[in-house]
Structures are given as structure tokens and as C-alpha cells.
Amino acid sequence: DELTQTWVMNAEAERPLSRYEDFNFNSYAQIDGVEFAAKDEGIYRLGGETDDGQPIEASVTTMMLDMGSPLQKRIVAAYMGYTSSGKLVLKVRSADHGELQEHWYEAKPIKADAPRPQRIPVGKGLRSKYWQFVLENVDGSDFSIDEIEFHALQLKRRV
């Protein structure tokens, strides 16, 4: 019942680190292109549409970003190139006087063979120096992300 984390490093990738939660395995292997994981109870093949019959929850989370400026910013929109078999949720987090505020926006399904661009407008009135973004699937929908870009409008105030 303890929280476990698995970190994967791919030295050849542009973004080489990935973190998986609740993967309580002690070793991993890839044999003939098939991934396996092991723990005391046995060996498991990784893959499939569900996790023991339950939808697979997946998300991508950025660090807390200042976007290269000490000034406050407003996020106007997110531009994403992606495909998805179902809905996605973009969670936009801002730091307001030391409190983390979170707002949710829906990214519509894009069923295609290749990523397609989508603009997700972000609510007006949110302003912060620091921002964090979480893209999360809904009901285990499968998704693939090509790129995410955030359009920030820089304000004249520091804090």
C-alpha cells in the first residue's frame, strides 16, 4: 500500500526522464520489443488497453515555470499537437501569494493517424509569475503528444 515511483532515463531522448507512479516492480526487461516487469509475485507483460480491467490513468506534468521572466504573466492559450481517443483535461496551475490555484480546461478528442493542432483558450484574469501545466487523460483515453506551447502575455508588474 505504499506509494512507489519508477524513474526511466533515456539518454538518447530530447526529454530523457519519465516518472511512473504505483509501478511497484523491482526489475524491468525488454525482450524482442516486448516490455516485462517483475516483482516477488511474478513476471508481468506491460502493455494493453487497461490495468487489470481498470482505465489507465496517464498525465504529463511540467515543472513550475517562470518562462524566463521575473514579471507576472497571463496565459492566453495553450497550443497542442496531439491525437486522442477521448477527452483530455489541461490543468493550469498558478501561484498566487504562495497559494496554488488550479483551473481545468477540456481538450477535445482528436482521432487521427497523425497529430493535429488544437488551441485551448485559458480563462482571463489568471496572473502569476510561476505556472505549471498538467495534461491528463479522462476515462483511460489513449493520447499521443507531439508538442505543447503556451502563449504567455507578459505584464509590467513583478509581483
Short mmCIF file of C-alpha atoms in Angstrom, two decimals:
data_model
loop_
_atom_site.label_atom_id
_atom_site.label_comp_id
_atom_site.label_asym_id
_atom_site.label_seq_id
_atom_site.Cartn_x
_atom_site.Cartn_y
_atom_site.Cartn_z
CA ASP A 1 0.00 0.00 0.00
CA GLU A 2 2.97 2.34 -0.11
CA LEU A 3 3.45 4.85 -2.93
CA THR A 4 6.12 3.71 -5.34
CA GLN A 5 7.78 5.60 -8.14
CA THR A 6 9.73 4.36 -11.11
CA TRP A 7 12.05 6.71 -12.98
CA VAL A 8 13.05 5.90 -16.54
CA MET A 9 16.02 7.54 -18.21
CA ASN A 10 16.56 7.53 -21.94
CA ALA A 11 19.89 9.25 -22.63
CA GLU A 12 19.13 9.48 -26.36
CA ALA A 13 15.80 11.33 -25.99
CA GLU A 14 15.27 15.08 -26.09
CA ARG A 15 13.39 14.87 -22.77
CA PRO A 16 15.06 11.88 -21.19
CA LEU A 17 13.25 11.47 -17.83
CA SER A 18 9.86 9.89 -17.17
CA ARG A 19 8.26 9.05 -13.81
CA TYR A 20 5.65 6.36 -13.22
CA GLU A 21 3.66 6.08 -10.00
CA ASP A 22 2.36 2.87 -8.42
CA PHE A 23 4.59 0.65 -10.55
CA ASN A 24 5.76 -1.49 -7.63
CA PHE A 25 8.13 -3.68 -9.62
CA ASN A 26 11.76 -4.40 -8.81
CA SER A 27 13.09 -5.00 -12.33
CA TYR A 28 12.26 -4.47 -15.98
CA ALA A 29 13.30 -6.04 -19.27
CA GLN A 30 12.60 -5.69 -22.96
CA ILE A 31 12.71 -8.92 -24.96
CA ASP A 32 12.07 -8.88 -28.71
CA GLY A 33 10.37 -5.47 -28.40
CA VAL A 34 8.03 -6.60 -25.59
CA GLU A 35 8.31 -4.97 -22.15
CA PHE A 36 8.16 -7.04 -18.95
CA ALA A 37 8.27 -6.13 -15.26
CA ALA A 38 8.93 -8.37 -12.28
CA LYS A 39 8.24 -8.39 -8.56
CA ASP A 40 8.17 -11.07 -5.86
CA GLU A 41 4.76 -12.35 -7.04
CA GLY A 42 5.87 -12.96 -10.64
CA ILE A 43 6.62 -11.56 -14.09
CA TYR A 44 4.12 -9.29 -15.88
CA ARG A 45 3.89 -8.23 -19.51
CA LEU A 46 3.46 -4.47 -19.80
CA GLY A 47 1.01 -3.15 -22.35
CA GLY A 48 -2.67 -3.33 -23.13
CA GLU A 49 -5.71 -1.09 -23.02
CA THR A 50 -6.49 -1.47 -19.28
CA ASP A 51 -4.73 -2.05 -15.98
CA ASP A 52 -6.30 -5.27 -14.71
CA GLY A 53 -9.65 -4.16 -16.18
CA GLN A 54 -9.43 -0.55 -14.97
CA PRO A 55 -8.83 2.50 -17.22
CA ILE A 56 -5.18 3.54 -17.32
CA GLU A 57 -4.69 6.98 -15.80
CA ALA A 58 -1.96 8.97 -17.54
CA SER A 59 -0.69 12.52 -17.21
CA VAL A 60 2.19 14.78 -18.18
CA THR A 61 3.26 17.46 -15.68
CA THR A 62 5.68 20.33 -16.26
CA MET A 63 7.91 21.87 -13.64
CA MET A 64 6.82 25.17 -12.13
CA LEU A 65 7.84 27.59 -14.91
CA ASP A 66 8.61 31.31 -14.90
CA MET A 67 9.00 31.32 -18.70
CA GLY A 68 12.30 33.17 -18.49
CA SER A 69 10.96 36.35 -16.92
CA PRO A 70 10.67 37.72 -13.36
CA LEU A 71 7.49 39.57 -14.37
CA GLN A 72 3.94 38.35 -13.92
CA LYS A 73 2.28 36.76 -16.93
CA ARG A 74 -1.16 35.79 -18.13
CA ILE A 75 -1.55 32.57 -20.09
CA VAL A 76 -3.79 33.32 -23.06
CA ALA A 77 -3.91 29.87 -24.65
CA ALA A 78 -2.22 26.51 -24.98
CA TYR A 79 -1.41 25.19 -28.44
CA MET A 80 -1.04 21.43 -28.66
CA GLY A 81 -0.31 18.99 -31.44
CA TYR A 82 -1.81 15.67 -30.37
CA THR A 83 -4.10 12.74 -31.04
CA SER A 84 -6.52 11.31 -28.51
CA SER A 85 -9.11 8.56 -28.43
CA GLY A 86 -11.13 10.56 -25.88
CA LYS A 87 -11.19 13.69 -23.79
CA LEU A 88 -8.13 15.21 -22.16
CA VAL A 89 -8.00 17.77 -19.37
CA LEU A 90 -5.44 20.56 -19.27
CA LYS A 91 -4.91 21.72 -15.70
CA VAL A 92 -3.36 25.16 -15.43
CA ARG A 93 -1.78 25.91 -12.07
CA SER A 94 -0.66 29.35 -10.98
CA ALA A 95 0.98 30.54 -7.78
CA ASP A 96 -0.98 33.41 -6.21
CA HIS A 97 0.55 34.81 -2.97
CA GLY A 98 2.03 31.40 -2.13
CA GLU A 99 -1.23 29.55 -2.82
CA LEU A 100 -1.52 27.16 -5.75
CA GLN A 101 -4.61 27.86 -7.88
CA GLU A 102 -5.81 25.26 -10.38
CA HIS A 103 -8.16 25.69 -13.34
CA TRP A 104 -9.29 22.93 -15.71
CA TYR A 105 -9.83 23.15 -19.47
CA GLU A 106 -11.08 20.44 -21.81
CA ALA A 107 -9.06 19.32 -24.80
CA LYS A 108 -11.33 17.63 -27.29
CA PRO A 109 -10.65 14.19 -28.77
CA ILE A 110 -8.65 14.25 -31.99
CA LYS A 111 -8.95 10.86 -33.64
CA ALA A 112 -6.36 10.95 -36.42
CA ASP A 113 -3.38 8.99 -37.68
CA ALA A 114 -1.05 11.93 -37.03
CA PRO A 115 -1.04 14.83 -34.55
CA ARG A 116 -3.26 17.79 -35.36
CA PRO A 117 -3.04 21.26 -33.83
CA GLN A 118 -5.59 22.43 -31.30
CA ARG A 119 -5.94 25.76 -29.47
CA ILE A 120 -7.18 25.62 -25.89
CA PRO A 121 -8.16 29.06 -24.58
CA VAL A 122 -7.25 29.75 -20.95
CA GLY A 123 -9.52 31.87 -18.73
CA LYS A 124 -8.81 35.56 -18.39
CA GLY A 125 -7.88 37.04 -15.06
CA LEU A 126 -5.26 34.47 -14.07
CA ARG A 127 -1.90 36.15 -13.47
CA SER A 128 1.25 34.83 -11.89
CA LYS A 129 5.00 34.70 -12.21
CA TYR A 130 5.02 30.91 -11.88
CA TRP A 131 2.95 28.43 -13.90
CA GLN A 132 2.59 24.66 -14.04
CA PHE A 133 0.66 22.59 -16.55
CA VAL A 134 -0.79 19.08 -16.30
CA LEU A 135 -2.28 17.23 -19.26
CA GLU A 136 -4.39 14.28 -18.07
CA ASN A 137 -6.48 11.67 -19.84
CA VAL A 138 -10.16 11.09 -18.99
CA ASP A 139 -11.54 7.55 -18.55
CA GLY A 140 -8.28 5.99 -19.71
CA SER A 141 -8.32 7.57 -23.17
CA ASP A 142 -5.18 6.93 -25.19
CA PHE A 143 -3.22 10.01 -26.29
CA SER A 144 -0.03 10.99 -28.02
CA ILE A 145 1.54 14.45 -27.78
CA ASP A 146 3.78 15.95 -30.43
CA GLU A 147 4.14 19.41 -28.89
CA ILE A 148 2.69 21.81 -26.35
CA GLU A 149 3.25 25.57 -26.45
CA PHE A 150 1.87 28.12 -24.00
CA HIS A 151 1.16 31.65 -25.18
CA ALA A 152 2.07 33.97 -22.29
CA LEU A 153 1.29 37.66 -22.17
CA GLN A 154 3.92 39.41 -20.07
CA LEU A 155 2.63 42.05 -17.66
CA LYS A 156 4.54 45.07 -16.34
CA ARG A 157 4.47 44.11 -12.66
CA ARG A 158 6.86 41.81 -10.86
CA VAL A 159 4.56 40.55 -8.11
#
